[in-house]
Amino acid sequence: MRRELRGVLLTLFLLPLLWGLVTLARGASSYGVPECPGLQLGEDGESHPGPMRPGYTCAVSYSTEGGRSTGTRTYDQQKYAQEQDRSGLYWRGAGYVTYGAAGLLALTATRVTRASRRTPE
């Protein structure tokens, strides 16, 4: 029973630690030129694939019924939105890593304390 409980507790803290590391890696990899998640229009009003450039507009929301953009962002707005997303990834990743590391340290400290109580002096 104790071994099963220890395995559950280990998983309870190890998974958030690993997920936090993945989230931090996602935040680190999202740095660079803004990417448009929707239709990207150049200054000429034509669709342009690839990374955004200053002067381009990004159609964030698109209505398939009317064929019009319902939400757009400029280059600077899209860059700011991606910076905010990256900041959120860093904070969430740091929280997961902190939770997982603190839990694993608590489990380790408890195990060491119990082991030291069992050994006669």
PDB file of C-alpha atoms in Angstrom:
ATOM      1  CA  MET A   1       0.000   0.000   0.000  1.00  0.00           C
ATOM      2  CA  ARG A   2       2.750   2.464   0.875  1.00  0.00           C
ATOM      3  CA  ARG A   3       4.579   1.776  -2.374  1.00  0.00           C
ATOM      4  CA  GLU A   4       1.424   2.437  -4.400  1.00  0.00           C
ATOM      5  CA  LEU A   5       0.763   5.669  -2.520  1.00  0.00           C
ATOM      6  CA  ARG A   6       4.356   6.765  -3.032  1.00  0.00           C
ATOM      7  CA  GLY A   7       4.002   6.098  -6.767  1.00  0.00           C
ATOM      8  CA  VAL A   8       0.795   8.128  -6.948  1.00  0.00           C
ATOM      9  CA  LEU A   9       2.369  11.024  -5.054  1.00  0.00           C
ATOM     10  CA  LEU A  10       5.469  10.871  -7.224  1.00  0.00           C
ATOM     11  CA  THR A  11       3.300  11.044 -10.337  1.00  0.00           C
ATOM     12  CA  LEU A  12       1.259  13.865  -8.800  1.00  0.00           C
ATOM     13  CA  PHE A  13       4.395  16.023  -8.635  1.00  0.00           C
ATOM     14  CA  LEU A  14       6.502  14.648 -11.478  1.00  0.00           C
ATOM     15  CA  LEU A  15       3.909  15.240 -14.210  1.00  0.00           C
ATOM     16  CA  PRO A  16       3.433  18.959 -13.402  1.00  0.00           C
ATOM     17  CA  LEU A  17       7.211  19.368 -13.258  1.00  0.00           C
ATOM     18  CA  LEU A  18       7.610  17.865 -16.719  1.00  0.00           C
ATOM     19  CA  TRP A  19       4.617  19.794 -18.092  1.00  0.00           C
ATOM     20  CA  GLY A  20       6.135  22.991 -16.684  1.00  0.00           C
ATOM     21  CA  LEU A  21       9.386  22.311 -18.511  1.00  0.00           C
ATOM     22  CA  VAL A  22       7.460  21.724 -21.747  1.00  0.00           C
ATOM     23  CA  THR A  23       5.503  24.956 -21.213  1.00  0.00           C
ATOM     24  CA  LEU A  24       8.717  26.901 -20.593  1.00  0.00           C
ATOM     25  CA  ALA A  25      10.186  25.429 -23.786  1.00  0.00           C
ATOM     26  CA  ARG A  26       7.070  26.487 -25.712  1.00  0.00           C
ATOM     27  CA  GLY A  27       7.495  30.023 -24.409  1.00  0.00           C
ATOM     28  CA  ALA A  28      11.156  30.092 -25.388  1.00  0.00           C
ATOM     29  CA  SER A  29      10.437  28.793 -28.886  1.00  0.00           C
ATOM     30  CA  SER A  30       7.707  31.362 -29.619  1.00  0.00           C
ATOM     31  CA  TYR A  31      10.180  34.215 -29.888  1.00  0.00           C
ATOM     32  CA  GLY A  32      10.720  35.989 -33.170  1.00  0.00           C
ATOM     33  CA  VAL A  33       8.765  37.510 -36.032  1.00  0.00           C
ATOM     34  CA  PRO A  34       5.002  37.670 -35.443  1.00  0.00           C
ATOM     35  CA  GLU A  35       3.041  34.894 -37.117  1.00  0.00           C
ATOM     36  CA  CYS A  36      -0.514  35.476 -38.278  1.00  0.00           C
ATOM     37  CA  PRO A  37      -2.863  32.651 -37.222  1.00  0.00           C
ATOM     38  CA  GLY A  38      -5.388  33.604 -39.915  1.00  0.00           C
ATOM     39  CA  LEU A  39      -5.476  35.369 -43.264  1.00  0.00           C
ATOM     40  CA  GLN A  40      -2.605  37.816 -43.718  1.00  0.00           C
ATOM     41  CA  LEU A  41      -3.133  40.818 -45.967  1.00  0.00           C
ATOM     42  CA  GLY A  42      -0.398  43.043 -47.283  1.00  0.00           C
ATOM     43  CA  GLU A  43      -0.563  46.778 -47.861  1.00  0.00           C
ATOM     44  CA  ASP A  44      -1.963  46.043 -51.320  1.00  0.00           C
ATOM     45  CA  GLY A  45      -4.921  44.108 -49.831  1.00  0.00           C
ATOM     46  CA  GLU A  46      -3.738  40.794 -51.254  1.00  0.00           C
ATOM     47  CA  SER A  47      -3.080  37.630 -49.251  1.00  0.00           C
ATOM     48  CA  HIS A  48       0.572  37.074 -48.340  1.00  0.00           C
ATOM     49  CA  PRO A  49       1.772  33.818 -46.761  1.00  0.00           C
ATOM     50  CA  GLY A  50       4.759  33.609 -44.448  1.00  0.00           C
ATOM     51  CA  PRO A  51       5.890  35.778 -41.559  1.00  0.00           C
ATOM     52  CA  MET A  52       4.247  39.135 -40.972  1.00  0.00           C
ATOM     53  CA  ARG A  53       5.943  42.337 -42.019  1.00  0.00           C
ATOM     54  CA  PRO A  54       5.332  45.899 -40.890  1.00  0.00           C
ATOM     55  CA  GLY A  55       2.307  47.297 -42.732  1.00  0.00           C
ATOM     56  CA  TYR A  56       0.573  43.896 -42.975  1.00  0.00           C
ATOM     57  CA  THR A  57      -2.797  43.175 -41.396  1.00  0.00           C
ATOM     58  CA  CYS A  58      -3.745  39.868 -39.812  1.00  0.00           C
ATOM     59  CA  ALA A  59      -7.349  38.644 -39.960  1.00  0.00           C
ATOM     60  CA  VAL A  60      -7.638  36.957 -36.578  1.00  0.00           C
ATOM     61  CA  SER A  61     -11.325  36.039 -36.980  1.00  0.00           C
ATOM     62  CA  TYR A  62     -12.905  35.318 -40.336  1.00  0.00           C
ATOM     63  CA  SER A  63     -16.582  34.933 -41.212  1.00  0.00           C
ATOM     64  CA  THR A  64     -17.144  32.206 -43.779  1.00  0.00           C
ATOM     65  CA  GLU A  65     -20.723  33.397 -44.358  1.00  0.00           C
ATOM     66  CA  GLY A  66     -19.881  36.930 -45.409  1.00  0.00           C
ATOM     67  CA  GLY A  67     -16.291  36.351 -46.449  1.00  0.00           C
ATOM     68  CA  ARG A  68     -15.084  39.259 -44.306  1.00  0.00           C
ATOM     69  CA  SER A  69     -12.694  39.623 -41.446  1.00  0.00           C
ATOM     70  CA  THR A  70     -14.445  40.151 -38.136  1.00  0.00           C
ATOM     71  CA  GLY A  71     -11.269  40.890 -36.171  1.00  0.00           C
ATOM     72  CA  THR A  72      -7.949  42.200 -37.417  1.00  0.00           C
ATOM     73  CA  ARG A  73      -4.581  43.094 -35.944  1.00  0.00           C
ATOM     74  CA  THR A  74      -1.777  45.218 -37.264  1.00  0.00           C
ATOM     75  CA  TYR A  75       1.827  44.025 -37.200  1.00  0.00           C
ATOM     76  CA  ASP A  76       2.493  45.783 -33.886  1.00  0.00           C
ATOM     77  CA  GLN A  77      -0.716  44.484 -32.324  1.00  0.00           C
ATOM     78  CA  GLN A  78       0.089  40.905 -33.365  1.00  0.00           C
ATOM     79  CA  LYS A  79       3.633  41.258 -32.035  1.00  0.00           C
ATOM     80  CA  TYR A  80       2.267  42.518 -28.698  1.00  0.00           C
ATOM     81  CA  ALA A  81      -0.299  39.684 -28.538  1.00  0.00           C
ATOM     82  CA  GLN A  82       2.441  37.093 -29.091  1.00  0.00           C
ATOM     83  CA  GLU A  83       4.595  38.715 -26.399  1.00  0.00           C
ATOM     84  CA  GLN A  84       1.653  38.471 -23.982  1.00  0.00           C
ATOM     85  CA  ASP A  85       1.107  34.811 -24.894  1.00  0.00           C
ATOM     86  CA  ARG A  86       4.808  34.097 -24.356  1.00  0.00           C
ATOM     87  CA  SER A  87       4.741  35.837 -20.979  1.00  0.00           C
ATOM     88  CA  GLY A  88       1.738  33.726 -19.976  1.00  0.00           C
ATOM     89  CA  LEU A  89       3.574  30.562 -20.992  1.00  0.00           C
ATOM     90  CA  TYR A  90       6.555  31.555 -18.863  1.00  0.00           C
ATOM     91  CA  TRP A  91       4.392  32.249 -15.799  1.00  0.00           C
ATOM     92  CA  ARG A  92       2.370  29.037 -16.146  1.00  0.00           C
ATOM     93  CA  GLY A  93       5.522  26.999 -16.769  1.00  0.00           C
ATOM     94  CA  ALA A  94       7.250  28.507 -13.751  1.00  0.00           C
ATOM     95  CA  GLY A  95       4.211  27.732 -11.611  1.00  0.00           C
ATOM     96  CA  TYR A  96       4.096  24.099 -12.709  1.00  0.00           C
ATOM     97  CA  VAL A  97       7.846  23.677 -12.197  1.00  0.00           C
ATOM     98  CA  THR A  98       7.649  25.265  -8.741  1.00  0.00           C
ATOM     99  CA  TYR A  99       4.728  23.062  -7.714  1.00  0.00           C
ATOM    100  CA  GLY A 100       6.387  19.886  -8.984  1.00  0.00           C
ATOM    101  CA  ALA A 101       9.805  20.657  -7.536  1.00  0.00           C
ATOM    102  CA  ALA A 102       8.367  21.641  -4.142  1.00  0.00           C
ATOM    103  CA  GLY A 103       6.305  18.454  -4.000  1.00  0.00           C
ATOM    104  CA  LEU A 104       9.250  16.249  -4.938  1.00  0.00           C
ATOM    105  CA  LEU A 105      11.442  17.979  -2.356  1.00  0.00           C
ATOM    106  CA  ALA A 106       8.765  17.466   0.302  1.00  0.00           C
ATOM    107  CA  LEU A 107       8.490  13.765  -0.586  1.00  0.00           C
ATOM    108  CA  THR A 108      12.259  13.377  -0.481  1.00  0.00           C
ATOM    109  CA  ALA A 109      12.530  15.193   2.861  1.00  0.00           C
ATOM    110  CA  THR A 110       9.767  13.026   4.332  1.00  0.00           C
ATOM    111  CA  ARG A 111      11.454   9.869   3.127  1.00  0.00           C
ATOM    112  CA  VAL A 112      14.860  10.921   4.500  1.00  0.00           C
ATOM    113  CA  THR A 113      13.309  11.878   7.845  1.00  0.00           C
ATOM    114  CA  ARG A 114      11.548   8.522   8.140  1.00  0.00           C
ATOM    115  CA  ALA A 115      14.706   6.643   7.204  1.00  0.00           C
ATOM    116  CA  SER A 116      16.738   8.508   9.823  1.00  0.00           C
ATOM    117  CA  ARG A 117      14.142   7.707  12.519  1.00  0.00           C
ATOM    118  CA  ARG A 118      14.321   3.999  11.735  1.00  0.00           C
ATOM    119  CA  THR A 119      18.079   3.701  12.174  1.00  0.00           C
ATOM    120  CA  PRO A 120      19.103   3.297  15.833  1.00  0.00           C
ATOM    121  CA  GLU A 121      21.696   5.707  17.169  1.00  0.00           C
TER     122      GLU A 121
END
